Amino acid sequence: MNQPTTNHPGMTDEQIRRLVEEADTGGRKPSGLAAKVVMYAALAWSLFQLWIASPLPFSLGIFVLNDTESRAIHLAFAMFLGYLLFPPLKSSPRKYIPIQDWILAIVAAFCAAYLFIFYKDLSARPGQPIGLDLAVAAVGLLMLVEVTRRAVGSPMAILVVVFISYIFLGQHMPDLIAHKGASFAKGMSHLWLSTEGVFGVALGVSSGFIFLFVLFGALLDKAGAGNYFIKSALSLLGHLRGGPAKAAVISSACTGVISGSSIANVVTTGTFTIPLMKRVGYAAHKAASFETAASVNGQIMPPVMGAAAFLMVEYVGIPYVQIIKHAALPAIISYIALFYIVHLEACKANIHGIPRTNVPPFKQRLINFFLVTGGIVLLSNAVYFGLGWIKTVTGGASMFIISALMMVAYIGLLKYEAGYPELHLDDPNAPIDSLPEPGPTIKSGLHFLLPVVALIWNLMVEELSPALSAFWAIMFLVIILVTQRPLSALFRGKENVKGEIREGLCDLHSGLEIGARNMIGVGIATATAGIIVGTVTLTGIGLVLTELVEAISGGNLLAMLMLVAVASLILGMGMPTTANYIIVSTLMAPVVVELGSQAGLIVPLIAVHLFVFYFGIMADVTPPVGLAAYAAAGIAKADPMKTGFTAFWYSIRTAILPFMFIYNTQLLLIGIDSVFHLLITIASAIVANLIFVAASQHYFLTRNRWYETAGLLFIAFALFRPGFFMNDFFPPYEKVSAAQMLQVVEQAPKNGHLRVWLEGVDMNGRDVKRGVLLQLGDTGPARQRLDQFGLRVIPSGEQFDIVQVKFGSKAEKAGVEQGYKITALEKETGNPAKEWFYVPTLGLLGLIVLLQRRRIAKATVAA
């Protein structure tokens, strides 16, 4: 992304607005005919994406596109708008679009749309490009690199140029990374004329999934949901110690659910919460740091996760709902830990909350707290378990029934809300003597939850694809945007109902335009990241990286993970969430899988991808590049670098989670076999992260002594990874002969996992000896369950030969190749569970609590 226009500790509102526009939607605001062209292009893009996501093309047989054609049009829109809205230099005009940018926009759009326009011709000559094909590919790559520099930032553009150069100059590289090189025709064909490069999986996910969820978030925010989340969080939490900061954490979590941008999250919630935090006593840089850490954390919060969740579906090969399940617990405990940091800082500075007018009973306050902190989780479970029976009872008619119920609920809620004051966002700089009442505030916008309910229903109950789920949720949002104003006016007895209808249509128009503009950077970034993916598949650089990291780390798994984390941080600097995930997962995820298995640690692929994703996200808050910190510092009028370092320190709690779930995959809810086991896992993870926060902040019940901090760190580690100690005495697995595999597979529980060890020679002639986690589906015959995973095997003495690996299967994504042998497998030993180590660990925690309580008591007596 472009660097901020100023480093001054305090930026004006205009500078903050410009920073966000230049980072997310482009710094230009043309007028006249140019503005209309931009507006209609953005609208056309949104309508095109809704069309291809809907069932209409196939139902009507009109404008039916395959994946390659839709990706080409998607990129054409992104590049066209990118050149028009993102100026090349800081000195370039912002009020109008120069003629050269019009020319570049048209040329870039043509190069991107070339695969759509000449699709039949290109498909008739695969691998045999003509001169025009190569010319368009070369110009298209140049256009893409330049628009990437403008819209995404120089770091990514430079990185891509390095990778393109590597393709053609491989034979001139140092021996460690040298390869035979590629011809101009082969390189251009691979990167631009096939689906292995620019128009590959990443751009397909952007076109198929990401756009719809970004549009969903833009429309929901335009409807007023962002404002509703902020006010509701403040009304429920503002009275606590450091209440506005706690409200900022929760409202940022809610906004992060629908937002794909850390900076947008900062500005959406921060313009209101940061001044309030300063007013109750937080230092300016700490107020900005809380908002930065909370907003960046929004990128790890399901269901959107900065749009990376949809890429993981393709890269990991598991359903979208599974991605959400695995990612939920780390995201939730990370937010709980940030909430605790806010509380500790308030305790240290003796900051109190904003007084309430009426104090509800303790029971009601407790219910309110759990509703606001676990709102999305509770809502998801309420929809799945509370309404899921409708699908069971009515079958195929459930979609019509739930649609009718949703419309009735929508109208009923609007009529109910008419009995409460309309929701407006107050001036955060104005004097505030008391908080808004929680009841009326929450009740004034309950209908904003219905689109989220629709999305959850489609995903979890109807089990529709993410794209179709988002499409139907957006259609419901369109109805809300157009009708909520006139219906509310009607129920409130207002006269200007026609004027409200016009306002509703304007909101819809604006939401569709904003959604498209928010996607420019994402569309360009995913296309550009495809160049890196294409380079890896064409040159085999991934194998070189594995060998390099292994050599530097000396084969030590923890050192290797540290190297990968640092590399992910560096690669993620200055890049949006989606782009940095594509890059770090392409380059670093195979390294973790390969070296982890060599060290005897079988890591599920989802854990590896979440590991590199987390550290790519951490780049958003890491100085000196983190733009989220610049935006928050501008609002707070604080030093950007001081804000960045403080926010990074607050985010350390998030940085330890990836290491923990690599070693303890139960944090991703993998290997949980009972409700009790689930509750222990959740409770221990939350307590562990809170204890780590207390250690890193040097404050628990009171300020820590050095030995108490050391003890708290030990407790946190033991709670996160009890197996580190217990496994030495009671190994959880024992190796058995591969000859027993079919029997063990057949006896394994539903959706169980099996640890197997493979040996063989890969496609590059290297000897391979590694472990793999087999994911078993429904119970049944052993061969059927292996077939579901993508494997077909035959016995060979005491081993099994892998005779087939299905294309695109889970087995292929796990790195299994035809010709490997299964030499051994591991089954559980039945030894005492590792969780027994929690007993002495909690005893040590009790001792530290006792020591600190005694110290507090002595200080109270002395005072």
PDB file of N, CA, C and O in Angstrom, residues 5 11-29 94-95 263 267 271 631 635:
ATOM      1  N   THR A   5       0.921  10.159   3.839  1.00  0.00           N
ATOM      2  CA  THR A   5       1.414  11.416   3.287  1.00  0.00           C
ATOM      3  C   THR A   5       2.188  12.224   4.301  1.00  0.00           C
ATOM      4  O   THR A   5       2.864  13.165   3.953  1.00  0.00           O
ATOM      5  N   MET A  11      -2.418  14.162  12.606  1.00  0.00           N
ATOM      6  CA  MET A  11      -2.903  14.428  11.265  1.00  0.00           C
ATOM      7  C   MET A  11      -4.305  15.016  11.345  1.00  0.00           C
ATOM      8  O   MET A  11      -5.083  14.684  12.245  1.00  0.00           O
ATOM      9  N   THR A  12      -4.628  15.861  10.403  1.00  0.00           N
ATOM     10  CA  THR A  12      -5.962  16.425  10.343  1.00  0.00           C
ATOM     11  C   THR A  12      -6.935  15.373   9.841  1.00  0.00           C
ATOM     12  O   THR A  12      -6.542  14.346   9.298  1.00  0.00           O
ATOM     13  N   ASP A  13      -8.225  15.655  10.032  1.00  0.00           N
ATOM     14  CA  ASP A  13      -9.239  14.720   9.540  1.00  0.00           C
ATOM     15  C   ASP A  13      -9.114  14.514   8.036  1.00  0.00           C
ATOM     16  O   ASP A  13      -9.327  13.405   7.529  1.00  0.00           O
ATOM     17  N   GLU A  14      -8.769  15.581   7.302  1.00  0.00           N
ATOM     18  CA  GLU A  14      -8.627  15.474   5.858  1.00  0.00           C
ATOM     19  C   GLU A  14      -7.458  14.562   5.495  1.00  0.00           C
ATOM     20  O   GLU A  14      -7.550  13.742   4.570  1.00  0.00           O
ATOM     21  N   GLN A  15      -6.357  14.668   6.238  1.00  0.00           N
ATOM     22  CA  GLN A  15      -5.198  13.814   5.975  1.00  0.00           C
ATOM     23  C   GLN A  15      -5.519  12.351   6.285  1.00  0.00           C
ATOM     24  O   GLN A  15      -5.095  11.438   5.559  1.00  0.00           O
ATOM     25  N   ILE A  16      -6.252  12.117   7.361  1.00  0.00           N
ATOM     26  CA  ILE A  16      -6.646  10.747   7.711  1.00  0.00           C
ATOM     27  C   ILE A  16      -7.537  10.168   6.613  1.00  0.00           C
ATOM     28  O   ILE A  16      -7.357   9.034   6.169  1.00  0.00           O
ATOM     29  N   ARG A  17      -8.513  10.969   6.167  1.00  0.00           N
ATOM     30  CA  ARG A  17      -9.410  10.510   5.108  1.00  0.00           C
ATOM     31  C   ARG A  17      -8.623  10.183   3.851  1.00  0.00           C
ATOM     32  O   ARG A  17      -8.858   9.169   3.197  1.00  0.00           O
ATOM     33  N   ARG A  18      -7.645  11.049   3.522  1.00  0.00           N
ATOM     34  CA  ARG A  18      -6.845  10.829   2.322  1.00  0.00           C
ATOM     35  C   ARG A  18      -5.996   9.566   2.461  1.00  0.00           C
ATOM     36  O   ARG A  18      -5.819   8.806   1.504  1.00  0.00           O
ATOM     37  N   LEU A  19      -5.447   9.345   3.658  1.00  0.00           N
ATOM     38  CA  LEU A  19      -4.639   8.140   3.892  1.00  0.00           C
ATOM     39  C   LEU A  19      -5.452   6.884   3.629  1.00  0.00           C
ATOM     40  O   LEU A  19      -5.008   5.961   2.948  1.00  0.00           O
ATOM     41  N   VAL A  20      -6.672   6.846   4.160  1.00  0.00           N
ATOM     42  CA  VAL A  20      -7.512   5.672   3.990  1.00  0.00           C
ATOM     43  C   VAL A  20      -7.907   5.494   2.527  1.00  0.00           C
ATOM     44  O   VAL A  20      -7.883   4.391   1.988  1.00  0.00           O
ATOM     45  N   GLU A  21      -8.269   6.587   1.880  1.00  0.00           N
ATOM     46  CA  GLU A  21      -8.666   6.504   0.472  1.00  0.00           C
ATOM     47  C   GLU A  21      -7.511   5.999  -0.390  1.00  0.00           C
ATOM     48  O   GLU A  21      -7.691   5.139  -1.254  1.00  0.00           O
ATOM     49  N   GLU A  22      -6.311   6.534  -0.162  1.00  0.00           N
ATOM     50  CA  GLU A  22      -5.172   6.131  -0.981  1.00  0.00           C
ATOM     51  C   GLU A  22      -4.798   4.681  -0.719  1.00  0.00           C
ATOM     52  O   GLU A  22      -4.307   3.983  -1.604  1.00  0.00           O
ATOM     53  N   ALA A  23      -5.031   4.211   0.498  1.00  0.00           N
ATOM     54  CA  ALA A  23      -4.663   2.829   0.816  1.00  0.00           C
ATOM     55  C   ALA A  23      -5.698   1.832   0.336  1.00  0.00           C
ATOM     56  O   ALA A  23      -5.358   0.741  -0.110  1.00  0.00           O
ATOM     57  N   ASP A  24      -6.973   2.180   0.409  1.00  0.00           N
ATOM     58  CA  ASP A  24      -8.025   1.201   0.156  1.00  0.00           C
ATOM     59  C   ASP A  24      -8.806   1.408  -1.137  1.00  0.00           C
ATOM     60  O   ASP A  24      -9.136   0.444  -1.825  1.00  0.00           O
ATOM     61  N   THR A  25      -9.157   2.650  -1.463  1.00  0.00           N
ATOM     62  CA  THR A  25     -10.055   2.870  -2.601  1.00  0.00           C
ATOM     63  C   THR A  25      -9.503   3.830  -3.632  1.00  0.00           C
ATOM     64  O   THR A  25     -10.196   4.169  -4.587  1.00  0.00           O
ATOM     65  N   GLY A  26      -8.282   4.310  -3.478  1.00  0.00           N
ATOM     66  CA  GLY A  26      -7.705   5.236  -4.457  1.00  0.00           C
ATOM     67  C   GLY A  26      -7.827   6.672  -3.992  1.00  0.00           C
ATOM     68  O   GLY A  26      -8.833   7.067  -3.417  1.00  0.00           O
ATOM     69  N   GLY A  27      -6.785   7.457  -4.285  1.00  0.00           N
ATOM     70  CA  GLY A  27      -6.751   8.829  -3.786  1.00  0.00           C
ATOM     71  C   GLY A  27      -7.449   9.854  -4.666  1.00  0.00           C
ATOM     72  O   GLY A  27      -7.577  11.008  -4.283  1.00  0.00           O
ATOM     73  N   ARG A  28      -7.905   9.445  -5.839  1.00  0.00           N
ATOM     74  CA  ARG A  28      -8.516  10.414  -6.761  1.00  0.00           C
ATOM     75  C   ARG A  28     -10.001  10.575  -6.499  1.00  0.00           C
ATOM     76  O   ARG A  28     -10.707   9.609  -6.221  1.00  0.00           O
ATOM     77  N   LYS A  29     -10.464  11.832  -6.644  1.00  0.00           N
ATOM     78  CA  LYS A  29     -11.896  12.121  -6.573  1.00  0.00           C
ATOM     79  C   LYS A  29     -12.236  13.000  -7.763  1.00  0.00           C
ATOM     80  O   LYS A  29     -12.388  14.216  -7.631  1.00  0.00           O
ATOM     81  N   ARG A  94      -5.214  14.862  -8.210  1.00  0.00           N
ATOM     82  CA  ARG A  94      -6.258  14.098  -7.525  1.00  0.00           C
ATOM     83  C   ARG A  94      -7.660  14.492  -7.981  1.00  0.00           C
ATOM     84  O   ARG A  94      -8.595  13.736  -7.794  1.00  0.00           O
ATOM     85  N   LYS A  95      -7.794  15.671  -8.564  1.00  0.00           N
ATOM     86  CA  LYS A  95      -9.120  16.195  -8.910  1.00  0.00           C
ATOM     87  C   LYS A  95      -9.583  15.783 -10.297  1.00  0.00           C
ATOM     88  O   LYS A  95     -10.757  15.903 -10.618  1.00  0.00           O
ATOM     89  N   ILE A 263      -7.166  -1.025   7.947  1.00  0.00           N
ATOM     90  CA  ILE A 263      -7.231   0.445   7.993  1.00  0.00           C
ATOM     91  C   ILE A 263      -8.681   0.911   8.027  1.00  0.00           C
ATOM     92  O   ILE A 263      -9.043   1.804   8.797  1.00  0.00           O
ATOM     93  N   VAL A 267     -10.490   3.219  11.016  1.00  0.00           N
ATOM     94  CA  VAL A 267     -11.172   4.497  10.811  1.00  0.00           C
ATOM     95  C   VAL A 267     -12.656   4.390  11.130  1.00  0.00           C
ATOM     96  O   VAL A 267     -13.248   5.308  11.690  1.00  0.00           O
ATOM     97  N   THR A 271     -12.477   6.529  14.859  1.00  0.00           N
ATOM     98  CA  THR A 271     -12.848   7.943  14.910  1.00  0.00           C
ATOM     99  C   THR A 271     -13.797   8.229  16.069  1.00  0.00           C
ATOM    100  O   THR A 271     -13.873   9.366  16.545  1.00  0.00           O
ATOM    101  N   ALA A 631      -2.850   5.290  10.709  1.00  0.00           N
ATOM    102  CA  ALA A 631      -4.205   5.834  10.699  1.00  0.00           C
ATOM    103  C   ALA A 631      -4.689   6.104  12.129  1.00  0.00           C
ATOM    104  O   ALA A 631      -5.261   7.164  12.415  1.00  0.00           O
ATOM    105  N   ILE A 635      -5.591   9.801  14.115  1.00  0.00           N
ATOM    106  CA  ILE A 635      -6.828  10.128  14.834  1.00  0.00           C
ATOM    107  C   ILE A 635      -6.515  10.560  16.264  1.00  0.00           C
ATOM    108  O   ILE A 635      -7.102  11.514  16.783  1.00  0.00           O
TER     109      ILE A 635
END
